[in-house]
Structure formats: structure tokens, C-alpha cells
Amino acid sequence: MEVTTLTDVTDGATTKGEQTRELILSTALRLFREQGYGKTTMRAIATEAGVSVGNAYYYYGSKDHLMQAYYDLLQDQHRVAVEPILASEKRFVPRLAGVLRIWLEVAAPYHEFAGTFFKTAADPKSPLSPFSDESRPARDASVEIFRQVVEGSDLKLPADLRTELPELLWLVQMGVVLFWVHDQSDDVRRTKALIDRVVPLVDRLLRLTRIPGVRGVVNDLVGLIRSIK
Amino acid sequence: MEVTTLTDVTDGATTKGEQTRELILSTALRLFREQGYGKTTMRAIATEAGVSVGNAYYYYGSKDHLMQAYYDLLQDQHRVAVEPILASEKRFVPRLAGVLRIWLEVAAPYHEFAGTFFKTAADPKSPLSPFSDESRPARDASVEIFRQVVEGSDLKLPADLRTELPELLWLVQMGVVLFWVHDQSDDVRRTKALIDRVVPLVDRLLRLTRIPGVRGVVNDLVGLIRSIK
DNA sequence: GTCTATAACACGATAGAC
DNA sequence: GTCTATCGTGTTATAGAC
């Protein structure tokens, strides 16, 4: 599976400022990948990019902001990379499985570094928190992908559940990502196996909602999720 | 509800070293509570405790380790605080609700600071990660509480599900804690409301397992959880 | 507005003496 | 076990140049 590269995405630079901004980001991401987040200093990023430390801070308010920029990039790459499968495959199970697997491929180069990302994101006060206002665009973009997974599929569901489903699938992905971050097996084999088991299970769970006794509970669950949003 | 205090728990010091260790911890927790984790420096902790910075590091390998020590304390206080309700109440719903509510009370003084705890815990490389070997004792202790919730209750369940249930309830608590960390409402009103809605819903979900069509899916779910443990 | 160079500061962490 | 001194790094400040 071919996915867009960092260069593909960052090549849109036009003005000199934009070029510098992207030079700093791509340099930072390369160093994060090569040495890890903790061992990469702002001084090293600036030196490698051939700019001053002050200039790096001119474009990115903090080291964390470089990580936030990476996350936005990742979302964008994922969105582009899933287009083929969303266009060609109509069955719900392979659609969902494909979207999750492609995420693994897009994020693969940064597996090491991803732990640090999670760390920062888990802080409610961080702008990277999945629940923060600042990360809302990235989260909305991610939920939108799952909305497409549902919309374009052959899945038959009651309307209210169908409306909530994209957010639920986003939560499933968060779970997969959490597992992935901790997965130290070769080629994240365990995470791939997890996806292969989780997706059919989600499908079966959704089909259960046709049973009358289940519907009432599911409605309560949907109501609960709506109320805490 | 009366709960044990920090002093109750830390007063077991005998040797001089133990006293110093606990002095440093109690001082750190006081400052974390008063100023937050980020604004409390290791220098301030050492000064307030009347020891040197080096000495603080002699007992706690890092600032994060002070947080880990707090978490262990919290677990211990929770374990003690739930004893009355586990001894007197046999119905599953109030047992579970009580255990979750009491956790809120025990943790309340550290609500602000708790966000930072989550942040550190989310890093897979951190000793505080809920999946790390070092935090295994605290996690096991927490799961043990939920094992007691299930064991001593009137809940009727198939044996295999009953075996997995404590870990599932621990996951539910993680979810509640995640919500609590982000809850900025007065007196964490929203988290309390969440518990009031989640617990009966869990109860209803468990009862659904009596429906034959549901059983197969639940068995798959239990198998999945076992496989990733 | 974009960028450089350098210094300074705060704080987590460590080294090594006693 | 305890101390003082020091280091490394994120971040900010200063003082400008084009």
C-alpha cells in the first residue's frame, strides 16, 4: 500500500516563511524518528535545519507544538490514504478494517515517538488532548473518516445508532492506537491481529441491536454517550 | 464518609530513613495539592521538607516517582475506605456505585493534580503506565477491589464472564477516571451523574448475556480480552 | 515580517564528597 | 544518608540585521 509521504504533504510551501516553517517541522520529525522525542533537543533541530533556536520558536511556540503539527500531518495523510478503499469497497467490515490498517501504515515510521505523543495528549491541560478545543479540528477530521466508513457502507442500522456510530468507531480506534503504542512485537503483529479480531466483533455487536431486548439497552447507551458529549 | 488520611497511612515510619522518605512524600503531596504538579519544583519540595535536593532524589528516583508513590497511597486509601460498603451491601448495583463514588472522595483533594498523573501514566515508557511491570501491584490491587465487588454480590453470571468481570469493571473505572480528570463542573457533579447512569447500564448489559444470541458475541469478547492480556 | 547570535533563566537530574 | 555543586535542556530575553 502506497501512502503519501511527509514531503508530499509539506511541499506546498510558497512563501519563504512557509518554507522555513516546513523545513523546521520536517527536520524535527526526522530527528524524532531517528533519536526519539526525548533525546532530540531544540538546539539540535535548529542546527540541523540550519536556523537559529529563536527562529524555531518563532514558528513553533514549543517542542510540543512540533508534535501537534505532526499529528495534524498524520491525520491528513490518513485521510488521503483511505480514499481508494472508501471509494471501492462497500462492505462494512473490510471498510473499517482497511481504515484501521492504513492508519498503522501511515503512523509506522513514528511508532517509537508515538508514546511521547500519547503522554502529552493525555494531559487535559495540553492543547494536544483529544478533548481540547485546539485539537478539535484534528478530532473532527478523524471522526469524519469514520462517518464516511459508515455512510458509504452496506450497514443496516437504526438511525440514531447510525448517527452516533462514527464517534464510537473513533473511540475504537483510540483503543487500537493505545494498544499499538504499547505493542513491542515485530512489525506490530499483535496490533494487526487485534484489528482482525476487533472488526468482526464490532460488526456482530452492531447486528445484535436487531434483537428487541438489546435495543432498549443500546438506546440507553446512546443516550448516555450523547449526554456526556 | 470518613476516609483514612495521608498521615494515617504514612505514620508507620520507624527507622530514620523511613521517616525522611515519608516526610518528603507528604511534603511533595501537600505542595502538589496547593500549587499543582507543574509549579511545584523539586527544589521547593526539598526546601519545605528541610532536606537537600540530592536527598529527595535518594529516596525518589524522579518527580514522577513521587506521583507513583501517591498513586499507591491512593489505592491503599481506597481499599480501606470501601471495606464498610463491601461488608454490608450485597446488591451488585449499589456495591459498584459505592466503590466508584468512594474513589471520587478519596481522590478529591488531588483533582487538579490528577491530570498530570494521567499524562505521565500514558507514556508507555513510564513506570507509571498502567501496563508497566512497576505499576502491576497497584493495578492488581485495584482489580482485586472489583473482584470483591463481584464475589460478594448477588450477581448471577456465567462463570467465564464472572472471571473476566473484575478487569472489565477496572476498565469502566478507568473510563470514569478519564472523565473525572476532564470534569470541571462544581464538585465534579457531572462525574457523579455519570456514575449514576453508568452503573445501572452495566447491570443491564450484564443481564443481557442471558439472551442466547448475545452469549456468543460476549464469549468472543471475553476471548479477545483474554488474548490481549 | 523574517531571521541571527548569544546570553540568561528555571528546573529536572546527577556526581561525588563527607 | 546527606550534602553542595554542576550539568543538560526547554524556554525566554536582548539586541539587533535585512
Short mmCIF file of C-alpha atoms (C1' of nucleotides) in Angstrom, two decimals:
data_model
loop_
_atom_site.label_atom_id
_atom_site.label_comp_id
_atom_site.label_asym_id
_atom_site.label_seq_id
_atom_site.Cartn_x
_atom_site.Cartn_y
_atom_site.Cartn_z
CA MET A 1 0.00 0.00 0.00
CA GLU A 2 1.41 3.31 -1.12
CA VAL A 3 0.81 6.29 1.16
CA THR A 4 1.67 9.92 0.87
CA THR A 5 5.00 10.90 2.37
CA LEU A 6 5.86 13.82 4.58
CA THR A 7 7.44 15.53 1.61
CA ASP A 8 4.28 15.12 -0.45
CA VAL A 9 2.32 16.96 2.17
CA THR A 10 4.81 19.64 3.09
CA ASP A 11 5.78 20.52 -0.46
CA GLY A 12 3.03 23.05 -0.77
CA ALA A 13 5.26 25.81 0.53
CA THR A 14 5.19 29.04 -1.37
CA THR A 15 6.47 31.99 0.65
CA LYS A 16 9.87 31.92 2.25
CA GLY A 17 8.30 31.83 5.70
CA GLU A 18 6.26 28.76 4.83
CA GLN A 19 9.35 27.03 3.50
CA THR A 20 11.24 27.74 6.71
CA ARG A 21 8.30 26.53 8.77
CA GLU A 22 8.18 23.26 6.93
CA LEU A 23 11.92 22.85 6.94
CA ILE A 24 11.87 23.09 10.72
CA LEU A 25 8.99 20.63 11.03
CA SER A 26 10.45 18.03 8.66
CA THR A 27 13.83 18.29 10.36
CA ALA A 28 12.22 17.87 13.77
CA LEU A 29 10.23 14.84 12.64
CA ARG A 30 13.32 13.23 11.12
CA LEU A 31 15.23 13.68 14.37
CA PHE A 32 12.27 12.46 16.44
CA ARG A 33 12.19 9.36 14.24
CA GLU A 34 15.96 8.80 14.41
CA GLN A 35 16.63 9.56 18.05
CA GLY A 36 13.26 9.69 19.77
CA TYR A 37 11.47 12.74 21.12
CA GLY A 38 13.27 12.96 24.43
CA LYS A 39 16.76 12.87 23.02
CA THR A 40 16.08 15.43 20.32
CA THR A 41 16.88 18.90 21.60
CA MET A 42 15.51 22.13 20.24
CA ARG A 43 19.10 23.16 19.71
CA ALA A 44 19.73 20.11 17.55
CA ILE A 45 16.58 20.72 15.50
CA ALA A 46 17.62 24.31 14.85
CA THR A 47 21.21 23.36 13.98
CA GLU A 48 20.18 20.54 11.64
CA ALA A 49 17.65 22.76 9.92
CA GLY A 50 20.25 25.49 9.59
CA VAL A 51 18.24 28.05 11.52
CA SER A 52 18.61 29.70 14.90
CA VAL A 53 16.87 28.45 18.01
CA GLY A 54 14.97 31.72 18.12
CA ASN A 55 13.69 31.14 14.63
CA ALA A 56 12.40 27.68 15.51
CA TYR A 57 10.48 29.22 18.39
CA TYR A 58 9.25 31.94 16.07
CA TYR A 59 7.32 29.30 14.11
CA TYR A 60 6.57 26.76 16.82
CA GLY A 61 5.73 28.03 20.28
CA SER A 62 7.11 24.94 21.98
CA LYS A 63 8.52 21.50 21.36
CA ASP A 64 5.02 20.14 21.95
CA HIS A 65 3.71 22.27 19.12
CA LEU A 66 6.01 20.40 16.76
CA MET A 67 4.32 17.24 17.91
CA GLN A 68 0.88 18.77 17.39
CA ALA A 69 1.92 19.71 13.86
CA TYR A 70 2.97 16.12 13.28
CA TYR A 71 -0.39 14.88 14.44
CA ASP A 72 -2.20 17.20 12.04
CA LEU A 73 0.04 15.91 9.24
CA LEU A 74 -0.70 12.33 10.20
CA GLN A 75 -4.44 12.95 10.07
CA ASP A 76 -4.10 14.47 6.66
CA GLN A 77 -2.02 11.59 5.32
CA HIS A 78 -4.53 9.12 6.71
CA ARG A 79 -7.43 10.93 5.11
CA VAL A 80 -5.75 10.79 1.71
CA ALA A 81 -4.56 7.21 2.11
CA VAL A 82 -8.03 5.79 2.84
CA GLU A 83 -9.65 7.38 -0.21
CA PRO A 84 -9.15 4.37 -2.51
CA ILE A 85 -10.68 1.84 -0.17
CA LEU A 86 -13.58 4.10 0.73
CA ALA A 87 -14.27 4.55 -2.96
CA SER A 88 -14.08 0.91 -3.96
CA GLU A 89 -15.23 -1.22 -1.04
CA LYS A 90 -18.83 -1.19 0.11
CA ARG A 91 -18.87 -3.91 2.77
CA PHE A 92 -18.68 -2.51 6.28
CA VAL A 93 -16.17 -4.99 7.73
CA PRO A 94 -13.42 -4.57 5.13
CA ARG A 95 -14.02 -0.81 5.05
CA LEU A 96 -13.43 -0.47 8.77
CA ALA A 97 -10.55 -2.94 8.84
CA GLY A 98 -8.90 -1.15 5.93
CA VAL A 99 -9.14 2.25 7.53
CA LEU A 100 -7.60 0.94 10.75
CA ARG A 101 -4.81 -0.96 8.98
CA ILE A 102 -3.91 2.00 6.81
CA TRP A 103 -3.56 4.11 9.92
CA LEU A 104 -0.92 1.67 11.14
CA GLU A 105 1.00 2.05 7.90
CA VAL A 106 0.86 5.83 7.90
CA ALA A 107 1.96 6.07 11.52
CA ALA A 108 4.54 3.27 11.35
CA PRO A 109 7.68 5.44 10.96
CA TYR A 110 6.81 7.17 14.21
CA HIS A 111 5.92 4.20 16.36
CA GLU A 112 8.69 4.88 18.87
CA PHE A 113 7.93 8.54 19.09
CA ALA A 114 4.18 7.95 19.38
CA GLY A 115 4.45 7.07 23.05
CA THR A 116 5.58 10.55 23.85
CA PHE A 117 2.75 11.92 21.81
CA PHE A 118 0.29 9.96 23.85
CA LYS A 119 1.88 11.18 27.01
CA THR A 120 1.36 14.79 26.10
CA ALA A 121 -2.10 14.15 24.71
CA ALA A 122 -3.27 12.58 27.94
CA ASP A 123 -2.78 15.79 29.88
CA PRO A 124 -6.16 17.54 29.98
CA LYS A 125 -4.39 20.88 30.07
CA SER A 126 -2.40 20.13 26.94
CA PRO A 127 -3.59 21.54 23.62
CA LEU A 128 -2.97 18.03 22.28
CA SER A 129 -5.58 16.44 24.49
CA PRO A 130 -8.13 14.74 22.25
CA PHE A 131 -10.77 16.61 24.26
CA SER A 132 -9.24 20.07 23.97
CA ASP A 133 -10.61 22.83 21.78
CA GLU A 134 -7.34 23.13 19.91
CA SER A 135 -7.33 19.53 18.79
CA ARG A 136 -10.99 19.68 17.82
CA PRO A 137 -10.22 20.12 14.10
CA ALA A 138 -7.99 17.03 14.07
CA ARG A 139 -10.56 15.02 16.02
CA ASP A 140 -13.40 16.16 13.78
CA ALA A 141 -11.35 15.21 10.74
CA SER A 142 -10.79 11.78 12.20
CA VAL A 143 -14.45 11.26 13.09
CA GLU A 144 -15.32 12.40 9.58
CA ILE A 145 -13.34 9.46 8.17
CA PHE A 146 -15.40 7.06 10.25
CA ARG A 147 -18.56 8.87 9.20
CA GLN A 148 -17.61 8.02 5.63
CA VAL A 149 -16.89 4.43 6.62
CA VAL A 150 -20.46 4.15 7.89
CA GLU A 151 -22.21 6.27 5.24
CA GLY A 152 -20.79 4.51 2.22
CA SER A 153 -21.24 1.03 3.61
CA ASP A 154 -23.95 -1.59 3.32
CA LEU A 155 -24.52 -1.45 7.08
CA LYS A 156 -28.17 -1.51 8.12
CA LEU A 157 -28.76 0.23 11.42
CA PRO A 158 -31.40 2.23 13.30
CA ALA A 159 -30.93 5.91 12.52
CA ASP A 160 -29.99 7.10 15.99
CA LEU A 161 -27.29 4.50 16.43
CA ARG A 162 -26.03 5.16 12.94
CA THR A 163 -25.64 8.81 13.87
CA GLU A 164 -23.53 8.05 16.94
CA LEU A 165 -21.55 5.25 15.33
CA PRO A 166 -18.73 7.35 13.82
CA GLU A 167 -17.80 8.65 17.26
CA LEU A 168 -17.94 5.15 18.67
CA LEU A 169 -15.67 3.90 15.92
CA TRP A 170 -13.32 6.78 16.67
CA LEU A 171 -13.21 5.50 20.24
CA VAL A 172 -12.45 2.02 18.94
CA GLN A 173 -9.56 3.49 17.00
CA MET A 174 -8.32 5.26 20.13
CA GLY A 175 -8.27 1.86 21.80
CA VAL A 176 -6.37 0.33 18.91
CA VAL A 177 -3.89 3.19 18.98
CA LEU A 178 -3.41 2.79 22.72
CA PHE A 179 -2.66 -0.89 22.15
CA TRP A 180 -0.35 -0.05 19.24
CA VAL A 181 1.65 2.39 21.32
CA HIS A 182 2.41 -0.37 23.79
CA ASP A 183 2.92 -3.06 21.15
CA GLN A 184 6.54 -4.14 21.00
CA SER A 185 6.02 -7.22 18.82
CA ASP A 186 7.76 -7.47 15.43
CA ASP A 187 6.09 -5.36 12.80
CA VAL A 188 3.30 -4.63 15.33
CA ARG A 189 1.97 -8.10 14.59
CA ARG A 190 -0.16 -8.09 17.74
CA THR A 191 -1.93 -4.86 16.82
CA LYS A 192 -2.70 -6.24 13.37
CA ALA A 193 -4.12 -9.36 14.98
CA LEU A 194 -6.17 -7.17 17.29
CA ILE A 195 -7.72 -5.34 14.35
CA ASP A 196 -8.52 -8.65 12.65
CA ARG A 197 -10.44 -9.75 15.72
CA VAL A 198 -12.00 -6.47 16.78
CA VAL A 199 -13.58 -5.50 13.48
CA PRO A 200 -15.75 -8.63 13.04
CA LEU A 201 -16.67 -8.36 16.70
CA VAL A 202 -17.85 -4.78 16.25
CA ASP A 203 -19.87 -5.95 13.28
CA ARG A 204 -21.52 -8.71 15.32
CA LEU A 205 -22.23 -6.33 18.18
CA LEU A 206 -23.94 -3.94 15.81
CA ARG A 207 -26.10 -6.73 14.38
CA LEU A 208 -27.21 -7.63 17.90
CA THR A 209 -29.14 -4.39 18.07
CA ARG A 210 -31.83 -6.07 15.99
CA ILE A 211 -32.78 -8.19 18.98
CA PRO A 212 -35.65 -6.37 20.77
CA GLY A 213 -34.29 -6.87 24.30
CA VAL A 214 -30.98 -5.40 23.25
CA ARG A 215 -32.44 -2.30 21.67
CA GLY A 216 -33.53 -0.75 24.96
CA VAL A 217 -30.09 -1.05 26.46
CA VAL A 218 -28.43 0.28 23.33
CA ASN A 219 -30.76 3.26 23.36
CA ASP A 220 -29.73 3.97 26.93
CA LEU A 221 -26.10 3.66 25.94
CA VAL A 222 -26.57 6.06 23.04
CA GLY A 223 -28.37 8.46 25.38
CA LEU A 224 -25.53 8.27 27.85
CA ILE A 225 -22.93 8.99 25.20
CA ARG A 226 -24.94 11.95 23.94
CA SER A 227 -25.28 13.34 27.43
CA ILE A 228 -21.58 13.37 28.19
CA LYS A 229 -20.51 14.87 24.88
CA MET B 1 -17.85 9.31 54.53
CA GLU B 2 -14.71 9.27 56.59
CA VAL B 3 -11.59 8.06 54.84
CA THR B 4 -8.08 7.49 56.01
CA THR B 5 -5.79 10.49 55.69
CA LEU B 6 -2.31 10.68 54.31
CA THR B 7 -0.97 10.87 57.83
CA ASP B 8 -2.83 7.72 58.82
CA VAL B 9 -1.13 5.85 56.07
CA THR B 10 2.33 7.32 56.33
CA ASP B 11 2.61 7.18 60.10
CA GLY B 12 4.06 3.69 60.09
CA ALA B 13 7.60 5.06 59.89
CA THR B 14 10.13 3.51 62.21
CA THR B 15 13.71 3.98 61.05
CA LYS B 16 15.14 7.39 60.34
CA GLY B 17 15.29 6.62 56.63
CA GLU B 18 11.61 5.73 56.54
CA GLN B 19 10.74 8.93 58.34
CA THR B 20 12.71 11.00 55.84
CA ARG B 21 11.08 9.16 52.95
CA GLU B 22 7.63 9.87 54.24
CA LEU B 23 8.44 13.45 55.12
CA ILE B 24 9.50 14.05 51.54
CA LEU B 25 6.39 12.37 50.14
CA SER B 26 3.91 14.16 52.39
CA THR B 27 5.60 17.48 51.69
CA ALA B 28 5.50 16.84 47.96
CA LEU B 29 1.82 15.90 48.02
CA ARG B 30 0.95 19.00 50.03
CA LEU B 31 2.73 21.21 47.52
CA PHE B 32 1.19 19.34 44.57
CA ARG B 33 -2.23 19.97 46.11
CA GLU B 34 -1.53 23.62 46.87
CA GLN B 35 0.26 24.67 43.70
CA GLY B 36 -0.25 21.89 41.20
CA TYR B 37 2.30 19.42 39.93
CA GLY B 38 3.91 21.60 37.30
CA LYS B 39 4.52 24.57 39.56
CA THR B 40 5.99 22.50 42.35
CA THR B 41 9.74 22.20 41.89
CA MET B 42 11.97 19.53 43.35
CA ARG B 43 13.90 22.37 44.97
CA ALA B 44 10.75 23.60 46.70
CA ILE B 45 9.87 20.12 47.91
CA ALA B 46 13.36 19.65 49.32
CA THR B 47 13.43 23.08 50.96
CA GLU B 48 9.97 22.70 52.50
CA ALA B 49 10.84 19.26 53.80
CA GLY B 50 14.11 20.58 55.19
CA VAL B 51 16.29 18.23 53.15
CA SER B 52 18.59 18.65 50.19
CA VAL B 53 17.57 18.08 46.60
CA GLY B 54 20.03 15.21 46.40
CA ASN B 55 18.40 13.59 49.37
CA ALA B 56 14.97 13.80 47.79
CA TYR B 57 16.39 12.03 44.75
CA TYR B 58 17.99 9.44 47.00
CA TYR B 59 14.50 8.31 48.02
CA TYR B 60 12.55 9.05 44.86
CA GLY B 61 14.29 8.48 41.55
CA SER B 62 12.34 11.23 39.84
CA LYS B 63 9.50 13.66 40.29
CA ASP B 64 7.29 11.09 38.57
CA HIS B 65 8.14 8.56 41.23
CA LEU B 66 6.61 10.86 43.82
CA MET B 67 3.45 10.69 41.77
CA GLN B 68 3.68 6.90 41.60
CA ALA B 69 4.01 6.83 45.38
CA TYR B 70 0.90 8.99 45.60
CA TYR B 71 -0.99 6.60 43.38
CA ASP B 72 -0.02 3.65 45.57
CA LEU B 73 -1.22 5.60 48.61
CA LEU B 74 -4.48 6.41 46.88
CA GLN B 75 -5.07 2.76 46.08
CA ASP B 76 -4.47 1.86 49.67
CA GLN B 77 -6.83 4.53 50.98
CA HIS B 78 -9.48 3.40 48.52
CA ARG B 79 -9.12 -0.22 49.59
CA VAL B 80 -9.66 0.71 53.23
CA ALA B 81 -12.48 3.14 52.51
CA VAL B 82 -14.59 0.63 50.59
CA GLU B 83 -14.46 -2.01 53.31
CA PRO B 84 -17.69 -0.93 55.06
CA ILE B 85 -19.83 -0.99 51.95
CA LEU B 86 -18.37 -4.27 50.72
CA ALA B 87 -19.15 -5.79 54.11
CA SER B 88 -22.72 -4.52 54.40
CA GLU B 89 -24.20 -4.25 50.92
CA LYS B 90 -24.91 -7.34 48.85
CA ARG B 91 -26.70 -5.90 45.83
CA PHE B 92 -24.41 -5.52 42.83
CA VAL B 93 -25.56 -2.08 41.68
CA PRO B 94 -25.07 -0.20 44.95
CA ARG B 95 -21.82 -2.09 45.59
CA LEU B 96 -20.32 -0.96 42.32
CA ALA B 97 -21.73 2.56 42.57
CA GLY B 98 -20.41 2.88 46.11
CA VAL B 99 -16.92 1.78 45.17
CA LEU B 100 -16.78 4.26 42.31
CA ARG B 101 -18.19 7.14 44.38
CA ILE B 102 -15.80 6.49 47.24
CA TRP B 103 -12.93 6.67 44.80
CA LEU B 104 -14.05 10.19 43.91
CA GLU B 105 -13.99 11.17 47.56
CA VAL B 106 -10.58 9.71 48.24
CA ALA B 107 -9.07 11.32 45.17
CA ALA B 108 -10.90 14.65 45.52
CA PRO B 109 -8.07 16.66 47.13
CA TYR B 110 -5.89 15.86 44.15
CA HIS B 111 -8.31 16.53 41.34
CA GLU B 112 -6.19 19.32 39.85
CA PHE B 113 -3.02 17.34 40.09
CA ALA B 114 -4.60 14.19 38.69
CA GLY B 115 -4.39 15.40 35.11
CA THR B 116 -0.65 15.34 35.29
CA PHE B 117 -0.80 11.87 36.68
CA PHE B 118 -2.71 10.73 33.64
CA LYS B 119 -0.22 12.43 31.42
CA THR B 120 2.67 10.52 32.87
CA ALA B 121 0.73 7.29 33.03
CA ALA B 122 0.00 7.41 29.32
CA ASP B 123 3.66 7.19 28.38
CA PRO B 124 4.41 3.51 27.70
CA LYS B 125 8.00 4.06 28.79
CA SER B 126 6.94 5.50 32.13
CA PRO B 127 6.97 3.26 35.19
CA LEU B 128 3.54 4.75 35.90
CA SER B 129 1.95 3.35 32.78
CA PRO B 130 -0.98 1.17 33.85
CA PHE B 131 0.53 -1.51 31.62
CA SER B 132 4.04 -1.39 33.04
CA ASP B 133 5.52 -4.03 35.32
CA GLU B 134 6.21 -1.47 38.02
CA SER B 135 2.59 -0.42 38.32
CA ARG B 136 1.36 -4.01 38.23
CA PRO B 137 0.95 -4.20 42.04
CA ALA B 138 -1.23 -1.08 42.10
CA ARG B 139 -3.29 -2.34 39.18
CA ASP B 140 -3.69 -5.77 40.72
CA ALA B 141 -4.77 -4.18 43.98
CA SER B 142 -7.37 -2.16 42.12
CA VAL B 143 -8.68 -5.16 40.18
CA GLU B 144 -8.84 -7.04 43.48
CA ILE B 145 -11.34 -4.49 44.79
CA PHE B 146 -13.59 -5.12 41.81
CA ARG B 147 -13.14 -8.85 42.29
CA GLN B 148 -14.60 -8.38 45.76
CA VAL B 149 -17.41 -6.27 44.34
CA VAL B 150 -18.38 -9.19 42.11
CA GLU B 151 -17.66 -12.03 44.54
CA GLY B 152 -19.68 -10.73 47.43
CA SER B 153 -22.63 -9.63 45.34
CA ASP B 154 -25.91 -11.26 44.36
CA LEU B 155 -24.91 -11.10 40.68
CA LYS B 156 -25.74 -14.22 38.69
CA LEU B 157 -23.43 -14.73 35.76
CA PRO B 158 -21.85 -17.47 33.65
CA ALA B 159 -18.55 -18.49 35.22
CA ASP B 160 -16.22 -17.36 32.44
CA LEU B 161 -17.70 -13.89 32.26
CA ARG B 162 -17.69 -13.65 36.03
CA THR B 163 -13.97 -14.40 35.96
CA GLU B 164 -13.24 -11.60 33.50
CA LEU B 165 -15.67 -9.13 35.01
CA PRO B 166 -13.34 -7.57 37.60
CA GLU B 167 -10.92 -6.50 34.87
CA LEU B 168 -13.80 -5.14 32.82
CA LEU B 169 -15.03 -3.14 35.80
CA TRP B 170 -11.50 -1.85 36.27
CA LEU B 171 -11.68 -0.63 32.68
CA VAL B 172 -15.01 1.03 33.46
CA GLN B 173 -13.33 2.80 36.35
CA MET B 174 -10.50 3.94 34.07
CA GLY B 175 -13.17 5.47 31.87
CA VAL B 176 -14.80 7.19 34.82
CA VAL B 177 -11.41 8.48 35.96
CA LEU B 178 -10.65 9.78 32.49
CA PHE B 179 -13.95 11.65 32.54
CA TRP B 180 -13.29 12.90 36.08
CA VAL B 181 -9.90 14.28 35.12
CA HIS B 182 -11.55 16.43 32.48
CA ASP B 183 -14.56 17.31 34.61
CA GLN B 184 -14.53 20.99 35.55
CA SER B 185 -18.08 21.17 36.89
CA ASP B 186 -18.70 22.19 40.52
CA ASP B 187 -17.98 19.40 42.94
CA VAL B 188 -17.45 17.08 39.94
CA ARG B 189 -21.22 16.95 39.60
CA ARG B 190 -21.01 15.60 36.05
CA THR B 191 -18.82 12.66 37.04
CA LYS B 192 -21.23 11.77 39.82
CA ALA B 193 -24.08 11.89 37.32
CA LEU B 194 -22.06 9.68 35.00
CA ILE B 195 -21.62 7.06 37.69
CA ASP B 196 -25.34 7.15 38.43
CA ARG B 197 -26.10 6.39 34.80
CA VAL B 198 -23.25 4.02 34.01
CA VAL B 199 -23.72 1.58 36.87
CA PRO B 200 -27.33 0.61 36.09
CA LEU B 201 -26.37 0.39 32.44
CA VAL B 202 -23.54 -2.03 33.24
CA ASP B 203 -26.01 -4.05 35.25
CA ARG B 204 -28.46 -4.21 32.35
CA LEU B 205 -25.69 -5.11 29.91
CA LEU B 206 -24.65 -8.00 32.15
CA ARG B 207 -28.21 -9.29 32.33
CA LEU B 208 -28.38 -9.28 28.54
CA THR B 209 -25.90 -12.12 28.49
CA ARG B 210 -28.79 -14.42 29.34
CA ILE B 211 -30.14 -13.98 25.83
CA PRO B 212 -28.74 -16.85 23.71
CA GLY B 213 -27.82 -14.70 20.69
CA VAL B 214 -25.87 -12.38 22.91
CA ARG B 215 -23.87 -15.11 24.59
CA GLY B 216 -21.85 -15.99 21.50
CA VAL B 217 -20.74 -12.43 21.00
CA VAL B 218 -19.90 -12.00 24.65
CA ASN B 219 -17.83 -15.16 24.57
CA ASP B 220 -15.90 -13.74 21.63
CA LEU B 221 -15.40 -10.51 23.52
CA VAL B 222 -14.15 -12.36 26.58
CA GLY B 223 -11.82 -14.40 24.36
CA LEU B 224 -10.47 -11.24 22.78
CA ILE B 225 -9.79 -9.64 26.12
CA ARG B 226 -8.02 -12.75 27.33
CA SER B 227 -5.87 -12.87 24.23
CA ILE B 228 -4.55 -9.34 24.55
CA LYS B 229 -3.81 -9.53 28.26
"C1'" DG C 1 7.73 40.17 8.82
"C1'" DT C 2 11.68 37.05 8.97
"C1'" DC C 3 15.87 35.89 10.92
"C1'" DT C 4 20.55 35.69 13.57
"C1'" DA C 5 23.51 35.28 17.54
"C1'" DT C 6 24.22 34.89 22.16
"C1'" DA C 7 23.19 35.03 26.82
"C1'" DA C 8 20.44 34.01 30.59
"C1'" DC C 9 16.97 31.54 33.39
"C1'" DA C 10 14.45 27.70 35.63
"C1'" DC C 11 14.21 23.23 36.74
"C1'" DG C 12 14.87 18.09 36.50
"C1'" DA C 13 18.50 15.28 37.26
"C1'" DT C 14 23.33 13.65 38.50
"C1'" DA C 15 28.20 13.36 40.57
"C1'" DG C 16 30.95 12.99 44.00
"C1'" DA C 17 32.49 14.48 48.69
"C1'" DC C 18 31.66 13.66 53.58
"C1'" DG D 1 22.13 9.15 54.15
"C1'" DT D 2 23.01 13.55 53.28
"C1'" DC D 3 25.06 17.46 51.25
"C1'" DT D 4 26.78 21.04 47.63
"C1'" DA D 5 27.96 21.92 43.09
"C1'" DT D 6 27.10 21.20 38.43
"C1'" DC D 7 25.05 19.69 34.04
"C1'" DG D 8 21.60 19.42 30.18
"C1'" DT D 9 17.73 21.27 28.10
"C1'" DG D 10 13.22 23.77 27.34
"C1'" DT D 11 12.35 28.32 27.04
"C1'" DT D 12 12.83 33.39 27.12
"C1'" DA D 13 15.24 37.74 26.53
"C1'" DT D 14 18.10 41.02 24.27
"C1'" DA D 15 19.72 43.46 20.59
"C1'" DG D 16 19.82 43.84 16.56
"C1'" DA D 17 20.18 42.83 10.72
"C1'" DC D 18 17.78 42.57 6.27
#
